[in-house]
CSV table of C-alpha atoms in Angstrom, one decimal:
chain,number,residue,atom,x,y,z
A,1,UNK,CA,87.8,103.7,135.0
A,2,UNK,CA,87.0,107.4,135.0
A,3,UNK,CA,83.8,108.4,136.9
A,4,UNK,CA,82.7,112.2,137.8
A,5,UNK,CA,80.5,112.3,140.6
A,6,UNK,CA,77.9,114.6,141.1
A,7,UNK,CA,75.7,114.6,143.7
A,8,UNK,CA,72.5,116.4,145.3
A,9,UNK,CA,71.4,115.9,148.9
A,10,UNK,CA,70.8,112.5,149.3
A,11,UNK,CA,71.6,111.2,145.3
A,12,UNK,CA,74.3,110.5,143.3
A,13,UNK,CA,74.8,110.9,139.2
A,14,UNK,CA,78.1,108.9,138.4
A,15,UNK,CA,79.1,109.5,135.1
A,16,UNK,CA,81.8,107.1,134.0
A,17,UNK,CA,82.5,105.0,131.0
A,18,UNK,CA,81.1,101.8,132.6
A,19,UNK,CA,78.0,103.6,133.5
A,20,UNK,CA,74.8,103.8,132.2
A,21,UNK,CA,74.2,107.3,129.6
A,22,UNK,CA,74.0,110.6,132.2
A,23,UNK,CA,70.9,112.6,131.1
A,24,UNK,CA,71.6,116.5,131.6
A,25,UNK,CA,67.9,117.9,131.3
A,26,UNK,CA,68.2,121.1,129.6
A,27,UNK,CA,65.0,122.8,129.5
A,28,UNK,CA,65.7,125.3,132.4
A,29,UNK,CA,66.9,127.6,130.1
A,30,UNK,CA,65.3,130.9,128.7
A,31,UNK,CA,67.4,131.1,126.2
A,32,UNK,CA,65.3,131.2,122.9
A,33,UNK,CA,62.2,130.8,124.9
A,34,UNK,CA,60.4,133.9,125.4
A,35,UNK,CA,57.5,133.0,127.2
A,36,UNK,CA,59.7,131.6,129.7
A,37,UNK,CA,61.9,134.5,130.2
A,38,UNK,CA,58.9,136.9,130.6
A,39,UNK,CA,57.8,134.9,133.3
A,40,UNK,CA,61.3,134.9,135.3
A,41,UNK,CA,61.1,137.9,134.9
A,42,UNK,CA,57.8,138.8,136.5
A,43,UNK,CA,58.8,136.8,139.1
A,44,UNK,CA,57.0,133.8,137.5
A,45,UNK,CA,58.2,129.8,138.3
A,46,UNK,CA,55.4,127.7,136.8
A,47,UNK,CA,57.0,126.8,133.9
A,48,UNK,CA,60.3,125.8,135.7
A,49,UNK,CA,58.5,123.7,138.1
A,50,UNK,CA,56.6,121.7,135.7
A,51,UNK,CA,60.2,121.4,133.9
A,52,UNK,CA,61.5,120.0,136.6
A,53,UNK,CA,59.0,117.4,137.4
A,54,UNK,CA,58.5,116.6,134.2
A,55,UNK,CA,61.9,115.7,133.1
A,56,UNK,CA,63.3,113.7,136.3
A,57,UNK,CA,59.9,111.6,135.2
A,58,UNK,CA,60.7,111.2,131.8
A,59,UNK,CA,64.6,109.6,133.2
A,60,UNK,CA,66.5,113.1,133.6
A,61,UNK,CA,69.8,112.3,135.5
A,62,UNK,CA,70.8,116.0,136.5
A,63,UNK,CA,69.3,119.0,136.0
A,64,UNK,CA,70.7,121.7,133.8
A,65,UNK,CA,69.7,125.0,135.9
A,66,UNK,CA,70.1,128.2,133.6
A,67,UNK,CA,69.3,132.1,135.2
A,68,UNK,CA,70.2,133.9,131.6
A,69,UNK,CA,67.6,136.6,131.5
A,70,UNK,CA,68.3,139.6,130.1
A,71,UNK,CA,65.8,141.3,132.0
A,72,UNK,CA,63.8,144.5,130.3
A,73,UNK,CA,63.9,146.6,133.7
A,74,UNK,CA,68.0,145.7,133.6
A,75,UNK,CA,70.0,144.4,131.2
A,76,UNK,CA,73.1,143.8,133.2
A,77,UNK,CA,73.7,140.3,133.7
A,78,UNK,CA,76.1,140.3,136.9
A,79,UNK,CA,73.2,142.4,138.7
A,80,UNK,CA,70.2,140.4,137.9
A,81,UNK,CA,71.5,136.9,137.5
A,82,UNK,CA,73.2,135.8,140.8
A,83,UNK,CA,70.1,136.4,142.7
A,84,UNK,CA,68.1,134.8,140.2
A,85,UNK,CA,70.2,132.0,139.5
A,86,UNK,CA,69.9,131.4,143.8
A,87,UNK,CA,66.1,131.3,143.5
A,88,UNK,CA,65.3,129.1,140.7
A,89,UNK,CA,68.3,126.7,142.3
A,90,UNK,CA,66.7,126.4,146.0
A,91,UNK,CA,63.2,126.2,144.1
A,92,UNK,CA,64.3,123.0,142.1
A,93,UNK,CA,65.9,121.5,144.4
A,94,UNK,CA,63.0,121.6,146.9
A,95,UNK,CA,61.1,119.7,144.1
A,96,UNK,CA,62.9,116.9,142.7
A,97,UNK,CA,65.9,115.2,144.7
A,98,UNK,CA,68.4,114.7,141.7
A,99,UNK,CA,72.0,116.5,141.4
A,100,UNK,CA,71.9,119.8,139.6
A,101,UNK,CA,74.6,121.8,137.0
A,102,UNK,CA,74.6,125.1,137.4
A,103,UNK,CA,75.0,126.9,134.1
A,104,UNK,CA,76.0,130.4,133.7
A,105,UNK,CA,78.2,132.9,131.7
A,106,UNK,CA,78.5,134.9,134.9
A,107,UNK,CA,80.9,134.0,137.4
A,108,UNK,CA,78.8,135.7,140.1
A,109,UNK,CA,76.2,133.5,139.1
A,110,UNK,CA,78.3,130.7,139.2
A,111,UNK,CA,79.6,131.1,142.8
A,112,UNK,CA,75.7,132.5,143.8
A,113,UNK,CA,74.9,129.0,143.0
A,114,UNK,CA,77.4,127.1,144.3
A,115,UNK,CA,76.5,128.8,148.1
A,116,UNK,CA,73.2,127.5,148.3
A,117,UNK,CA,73.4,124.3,145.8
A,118,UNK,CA,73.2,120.7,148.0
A,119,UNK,CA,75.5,118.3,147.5
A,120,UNK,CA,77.9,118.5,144.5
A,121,UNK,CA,76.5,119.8,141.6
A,122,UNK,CA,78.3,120.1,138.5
A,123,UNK,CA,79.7,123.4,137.1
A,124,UNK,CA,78.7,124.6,133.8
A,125,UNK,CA,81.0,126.0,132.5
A,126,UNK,CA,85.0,126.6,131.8
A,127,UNK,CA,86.7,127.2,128.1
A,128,UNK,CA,90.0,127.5,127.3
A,129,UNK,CA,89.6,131.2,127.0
A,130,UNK,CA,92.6,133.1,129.3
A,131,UNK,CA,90.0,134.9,131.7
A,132,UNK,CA,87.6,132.3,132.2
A,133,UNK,CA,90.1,130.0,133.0
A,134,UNK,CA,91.4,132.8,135.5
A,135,UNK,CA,87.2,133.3,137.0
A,136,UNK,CA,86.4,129.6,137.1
A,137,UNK,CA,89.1,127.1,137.8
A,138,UNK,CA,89.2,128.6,141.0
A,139,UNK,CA,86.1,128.4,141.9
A,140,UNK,CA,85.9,124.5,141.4
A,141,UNK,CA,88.6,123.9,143.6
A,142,UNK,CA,87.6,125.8,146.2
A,143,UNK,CA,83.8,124.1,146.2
A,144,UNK,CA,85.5,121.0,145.0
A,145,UNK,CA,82.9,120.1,142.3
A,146,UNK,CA,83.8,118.9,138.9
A,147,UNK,CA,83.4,121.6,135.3
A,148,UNK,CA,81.8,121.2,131.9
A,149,UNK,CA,85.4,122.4,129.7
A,150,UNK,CA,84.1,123.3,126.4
A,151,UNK,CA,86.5,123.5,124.0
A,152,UNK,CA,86.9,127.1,122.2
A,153,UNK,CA,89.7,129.7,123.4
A,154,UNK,CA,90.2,133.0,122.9
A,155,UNK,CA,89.9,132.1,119.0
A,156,UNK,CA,86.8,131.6,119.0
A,157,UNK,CA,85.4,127.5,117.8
A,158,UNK,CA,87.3,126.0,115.4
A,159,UNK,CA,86.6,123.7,113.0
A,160,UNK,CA,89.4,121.3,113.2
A,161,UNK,CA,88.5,118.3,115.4
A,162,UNK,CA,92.8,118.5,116.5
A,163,UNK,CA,92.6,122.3,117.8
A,164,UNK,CA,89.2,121.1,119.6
A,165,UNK,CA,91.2,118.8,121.5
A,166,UNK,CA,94.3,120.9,122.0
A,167,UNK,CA,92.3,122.9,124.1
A,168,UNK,CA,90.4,120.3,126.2
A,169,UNK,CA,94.2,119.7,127.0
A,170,UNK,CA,95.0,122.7,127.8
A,171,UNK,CA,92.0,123.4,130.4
A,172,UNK,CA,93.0,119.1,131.8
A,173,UNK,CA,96.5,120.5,132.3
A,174,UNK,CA,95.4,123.9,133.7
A,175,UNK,CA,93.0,122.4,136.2
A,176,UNK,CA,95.7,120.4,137.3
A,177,UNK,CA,98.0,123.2,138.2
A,178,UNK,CA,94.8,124.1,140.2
A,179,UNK,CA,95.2,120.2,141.9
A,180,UNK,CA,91.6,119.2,140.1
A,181,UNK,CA,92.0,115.8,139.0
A,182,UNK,CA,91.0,114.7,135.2
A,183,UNK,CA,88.0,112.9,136.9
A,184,UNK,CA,86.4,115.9,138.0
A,185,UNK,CA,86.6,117.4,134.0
A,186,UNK,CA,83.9,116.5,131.6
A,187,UNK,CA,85.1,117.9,128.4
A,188,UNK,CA,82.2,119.5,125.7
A,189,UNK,CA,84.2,118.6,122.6
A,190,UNK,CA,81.5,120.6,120.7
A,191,UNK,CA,78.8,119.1,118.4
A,192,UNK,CA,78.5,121.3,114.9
A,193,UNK,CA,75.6,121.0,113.0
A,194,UNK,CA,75.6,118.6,110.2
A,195,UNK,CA,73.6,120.4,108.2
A,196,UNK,CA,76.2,122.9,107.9
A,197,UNK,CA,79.3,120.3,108.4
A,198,UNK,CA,78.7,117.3,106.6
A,199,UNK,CA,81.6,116.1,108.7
A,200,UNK,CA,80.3,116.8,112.0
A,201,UNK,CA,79.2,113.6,113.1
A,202,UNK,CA,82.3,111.7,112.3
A,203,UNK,CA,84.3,114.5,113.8
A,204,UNK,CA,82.9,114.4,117.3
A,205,UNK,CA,82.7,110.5,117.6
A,206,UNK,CA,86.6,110.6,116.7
A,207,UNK,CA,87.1,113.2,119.4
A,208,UNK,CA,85.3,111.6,121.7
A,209,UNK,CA,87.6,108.3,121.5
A,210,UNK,CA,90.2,110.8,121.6
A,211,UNK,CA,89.2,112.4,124.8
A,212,UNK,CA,89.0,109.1,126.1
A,213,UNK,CA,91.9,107.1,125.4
A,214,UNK,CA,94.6,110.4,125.2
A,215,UNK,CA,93.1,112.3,128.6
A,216,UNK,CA,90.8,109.5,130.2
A,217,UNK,CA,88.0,112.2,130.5
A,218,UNK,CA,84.3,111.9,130.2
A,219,UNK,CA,82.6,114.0,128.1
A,220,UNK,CA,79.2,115.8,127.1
A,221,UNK,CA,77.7,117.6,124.2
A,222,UNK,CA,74.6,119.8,123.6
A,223,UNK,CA,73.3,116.8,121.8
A,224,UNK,CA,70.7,118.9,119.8
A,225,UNK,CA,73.3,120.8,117.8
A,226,UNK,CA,74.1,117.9,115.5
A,227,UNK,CA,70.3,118.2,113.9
A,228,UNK,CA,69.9,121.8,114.0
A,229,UNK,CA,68.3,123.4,110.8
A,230,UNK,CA,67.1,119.8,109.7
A,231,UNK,CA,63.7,118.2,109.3
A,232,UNK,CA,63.0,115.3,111.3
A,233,UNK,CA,65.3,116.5,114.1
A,234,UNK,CA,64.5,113.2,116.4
A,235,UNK,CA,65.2,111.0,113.4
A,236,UNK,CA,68.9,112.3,113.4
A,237,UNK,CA,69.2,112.7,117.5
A,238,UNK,CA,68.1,109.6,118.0
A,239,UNK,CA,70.9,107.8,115.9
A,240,UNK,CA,73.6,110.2,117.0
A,241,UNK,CA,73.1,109.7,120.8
A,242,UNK,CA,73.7,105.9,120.4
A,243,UNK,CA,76.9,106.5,117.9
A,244,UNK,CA,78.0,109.1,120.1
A,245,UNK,CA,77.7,106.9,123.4
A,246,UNK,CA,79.5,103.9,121.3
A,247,UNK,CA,82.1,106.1,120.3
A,248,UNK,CA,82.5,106.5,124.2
A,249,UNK,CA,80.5,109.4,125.2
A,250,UNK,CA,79.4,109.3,128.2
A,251,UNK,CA,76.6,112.5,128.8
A,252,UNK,CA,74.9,115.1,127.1
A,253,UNK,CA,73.1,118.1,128.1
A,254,UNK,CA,69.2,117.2,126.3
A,255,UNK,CA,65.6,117.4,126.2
A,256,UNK,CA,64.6,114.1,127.9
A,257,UNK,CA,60.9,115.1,127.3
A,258,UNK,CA,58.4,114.2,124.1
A,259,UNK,CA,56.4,117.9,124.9
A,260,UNK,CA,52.6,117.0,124.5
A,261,UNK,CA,51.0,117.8,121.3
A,262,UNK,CA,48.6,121.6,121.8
A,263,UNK,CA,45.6,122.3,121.6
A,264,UNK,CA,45.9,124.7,118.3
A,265,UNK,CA,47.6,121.5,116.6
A,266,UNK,CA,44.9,119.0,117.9
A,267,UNK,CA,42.2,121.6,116.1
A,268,UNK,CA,44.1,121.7,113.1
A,269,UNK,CA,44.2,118.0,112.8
A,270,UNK,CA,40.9,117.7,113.5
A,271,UNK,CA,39.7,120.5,111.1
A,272,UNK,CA,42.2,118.0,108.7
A,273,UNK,CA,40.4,114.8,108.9
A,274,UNK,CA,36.5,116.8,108.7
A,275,UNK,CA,37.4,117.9,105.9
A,276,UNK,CA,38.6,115.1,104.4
A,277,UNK,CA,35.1,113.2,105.2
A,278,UNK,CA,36.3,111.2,108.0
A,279,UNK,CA,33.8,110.3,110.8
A,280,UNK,CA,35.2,110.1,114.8
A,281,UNK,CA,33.1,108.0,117.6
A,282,UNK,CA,31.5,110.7,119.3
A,283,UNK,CA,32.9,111.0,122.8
A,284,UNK,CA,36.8,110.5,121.1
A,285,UNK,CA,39.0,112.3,123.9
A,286,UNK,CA,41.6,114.1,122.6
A,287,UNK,CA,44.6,111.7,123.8
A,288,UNK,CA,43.0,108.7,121.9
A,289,UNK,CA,42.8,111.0,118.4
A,290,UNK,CA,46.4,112.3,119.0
A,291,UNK,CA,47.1,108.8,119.7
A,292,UNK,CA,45.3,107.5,116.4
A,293,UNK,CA,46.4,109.8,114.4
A,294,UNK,CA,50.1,110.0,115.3
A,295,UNK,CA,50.6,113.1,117.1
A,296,UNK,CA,51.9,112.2,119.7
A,297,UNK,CA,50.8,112.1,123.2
A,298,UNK,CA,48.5,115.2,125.1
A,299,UNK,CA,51.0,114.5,128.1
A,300,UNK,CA,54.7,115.1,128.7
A,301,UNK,CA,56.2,111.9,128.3
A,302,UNK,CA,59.7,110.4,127.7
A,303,UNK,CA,61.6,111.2,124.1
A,304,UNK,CA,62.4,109.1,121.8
A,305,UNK,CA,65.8,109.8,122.3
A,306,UNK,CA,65.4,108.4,126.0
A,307,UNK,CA,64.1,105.6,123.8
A,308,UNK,CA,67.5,105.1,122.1
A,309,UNK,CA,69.3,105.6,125.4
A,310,UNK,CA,67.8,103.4,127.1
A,311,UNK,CA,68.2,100.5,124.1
A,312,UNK,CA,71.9,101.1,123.9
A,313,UNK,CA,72.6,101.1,127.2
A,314,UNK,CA,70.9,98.0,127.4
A,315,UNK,CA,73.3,96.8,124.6
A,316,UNK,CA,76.4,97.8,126.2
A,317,UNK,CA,75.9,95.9,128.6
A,318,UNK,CA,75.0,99.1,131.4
A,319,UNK,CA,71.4,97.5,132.0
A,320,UNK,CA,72.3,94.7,133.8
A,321,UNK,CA,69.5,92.1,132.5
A,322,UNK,CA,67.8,94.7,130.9
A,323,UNK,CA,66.1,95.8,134.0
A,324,UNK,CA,65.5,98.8,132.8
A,325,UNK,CA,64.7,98.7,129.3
A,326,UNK,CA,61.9,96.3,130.5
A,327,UNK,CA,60.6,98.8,133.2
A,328,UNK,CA,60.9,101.9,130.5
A,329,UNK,CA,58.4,99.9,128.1
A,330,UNK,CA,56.1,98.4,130.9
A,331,UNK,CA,52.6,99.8,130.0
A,332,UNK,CA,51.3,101.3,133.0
A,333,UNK,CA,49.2,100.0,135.4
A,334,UNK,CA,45.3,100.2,134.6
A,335,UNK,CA,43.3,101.7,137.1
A,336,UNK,CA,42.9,99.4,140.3
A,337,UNK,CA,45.9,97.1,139.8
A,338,UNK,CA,49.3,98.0,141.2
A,339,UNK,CA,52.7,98.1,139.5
A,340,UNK,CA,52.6,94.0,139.4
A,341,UNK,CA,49.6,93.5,138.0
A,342,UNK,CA,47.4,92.1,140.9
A,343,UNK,CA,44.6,94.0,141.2
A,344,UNK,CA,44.6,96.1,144.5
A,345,UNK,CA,43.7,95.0,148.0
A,346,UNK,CA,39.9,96.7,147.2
A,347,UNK,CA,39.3,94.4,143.6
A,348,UNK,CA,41.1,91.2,145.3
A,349,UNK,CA,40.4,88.6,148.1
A,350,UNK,CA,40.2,89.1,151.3
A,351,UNK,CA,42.4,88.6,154.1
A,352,UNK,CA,41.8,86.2,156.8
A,353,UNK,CA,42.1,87.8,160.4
């Protein structure tokens, strides 16, 4: 069976197609976040350190790592980026020991990373376009560390499912001119929105079997694209990522994290329910009324779509005896009991001397 190991340190991220679902945590990313990009920026690493944490708690398998500011004071990428991209990397890793992909449009960013990166992190990413092929296979043979292969070329994404994986071909057969095995390439076949393609869906989980059977390659998707532009966006993640992982997927590059509700929204809701004559206890803390009222959850806590990961790994049978679906839906301890139960050594009996 194909398996792509990544590694950091002292932990290993196998992701095979007897393994359980590799979650790629992709919220290290300014892209489309402002706030966030201001702050790299200014030299600012709050926000990716509470990233971090908070998605390796909520069952993050790797950590996506993206540097792509395009900073006010200079726009150029290749100048900016690298030494960026080497900062936020040695500042994650320091925090959470789990293997890292390091994602970049720059090549110098790329190879920045893979200097000071632990381990064997994965490589994020190769296309099938001419010069990237020419920038980037080389540089996974000489760190030996396997590549995301998306699959667009030099004409741009095409709709057709067959083109899509005529060039995941191509890049298998180029990297192996390059002596990278199939093993080490975990093709992006490309998720389209099915809002825009009501064939999207069916197209990627036939690629998928595809990319499986034809190459014997794993694969991975930005697993948010297929809801994009649609209400209810967890309703429709959360039944792709099982289809997708029966149809033999075996990662994607996601949000593993429910993020907790405001503070703006909690006043809203409350201004909601005043006005509609409702009467709270006094005293109501703000995670019991988000709680009550559906909201959600005033701390960062696993997705649903870990939800539906979890469950269908358990059903095929990559949870042996459940063992983790049963520890993912443990409630937690209350206060003075440990993990079992058993109240701790303070509330309990004595020992004899």
């Amino acid at each position: 069976m194909t398996r792509t190991i990544v590694e950091s340190k002292t932990k290993t991220a196998t992701i095979g197609f007897d393994e359980p679902f590799c979650v790629i945590g992709e919220r290290i990313n300014p892209t489309g976040r402002k706030k966030l990009a201001a702050e790299l920026e200014a030299g600012d690493f709050s926000t990716v350190e509470k990233d971090a944490l908070a998605q390796v708690a909520a069952g993050a398998t790797v950590l996506d790592v993206n540097a792509g500011v395009v900073y006010n004071s200079n726009p150029n990428p290749n100048e900016t980026e690298p030494p960026l991209m080497v900062e936020i990397l040695k500042l994650v890793q320091g925090l959470v020991d789990v293997p890292l992909c390091i994602d970049s449009s720059v090549p110098g960013a790329l190879e920045a990373g893979l200097e000071v990166c632990e381990g064997r992190p994965l490589l994020n990413s190769v296309t099938g376009e001419e010069e990237r092929l020419e920038q980037i296979l080389p540089l996974v043979k000489k760190y030996n560390v396997p590549v995301v292969a998306i699959s667009n070329d030099d004409t741009g994404i095409s709709e057709d499912p067959d083109v899509r994986f005529a060039v995941a071909k191509k890049i298998v057969e180029r990297a192996a001119d390059h002596g990278i095995p199939a093993h080490d390439i975990v093709v992006d076949p490309l998720v389209m929105p099915v809002g825009a393609m009501a064939t999207a869906g069916v197209q990627v989980f036939t690629l998928v079997r595809k990319l499986r059977e034809e190459l014997g390659v794993n694969t991975t998707c930005g697993a948010s694209n297929i809801s994009f532009g649609l209400p209810n966006r967890h309703g429709i993640n959360n039944a792709f990522l099982p289809m997708a992982m029966g149809a033999g997927m075996t990662s994607a590059i996601m949000n593993p994290v429910a993020l907790p509700v405001t503070q703006k929204r909690i006043a809203e809701k409350k201004a909601e329910v005043a006005a509609a004559g409702v009467v709270l206890p006094d005293g109501m803390d703000d995670e019991t009324f988000v709680t009550l009222f559906g909201l959600g959850s005033t701390q960062s806590k696993p997705g649903k779509e870990m939800e539906a990961i979890r469950a269908a790994n358990f059903l095929t049978d990559n949870d042996p005896h459940g063992a983790e679906w049963i520890r993912f839906n443990k409630p937690p301890a209350a206060p003075g009991e440990e993990a079992g139960g058993r109240r701790g050594r303070a509330g309990g009996r004595r020992r004899r001397a």
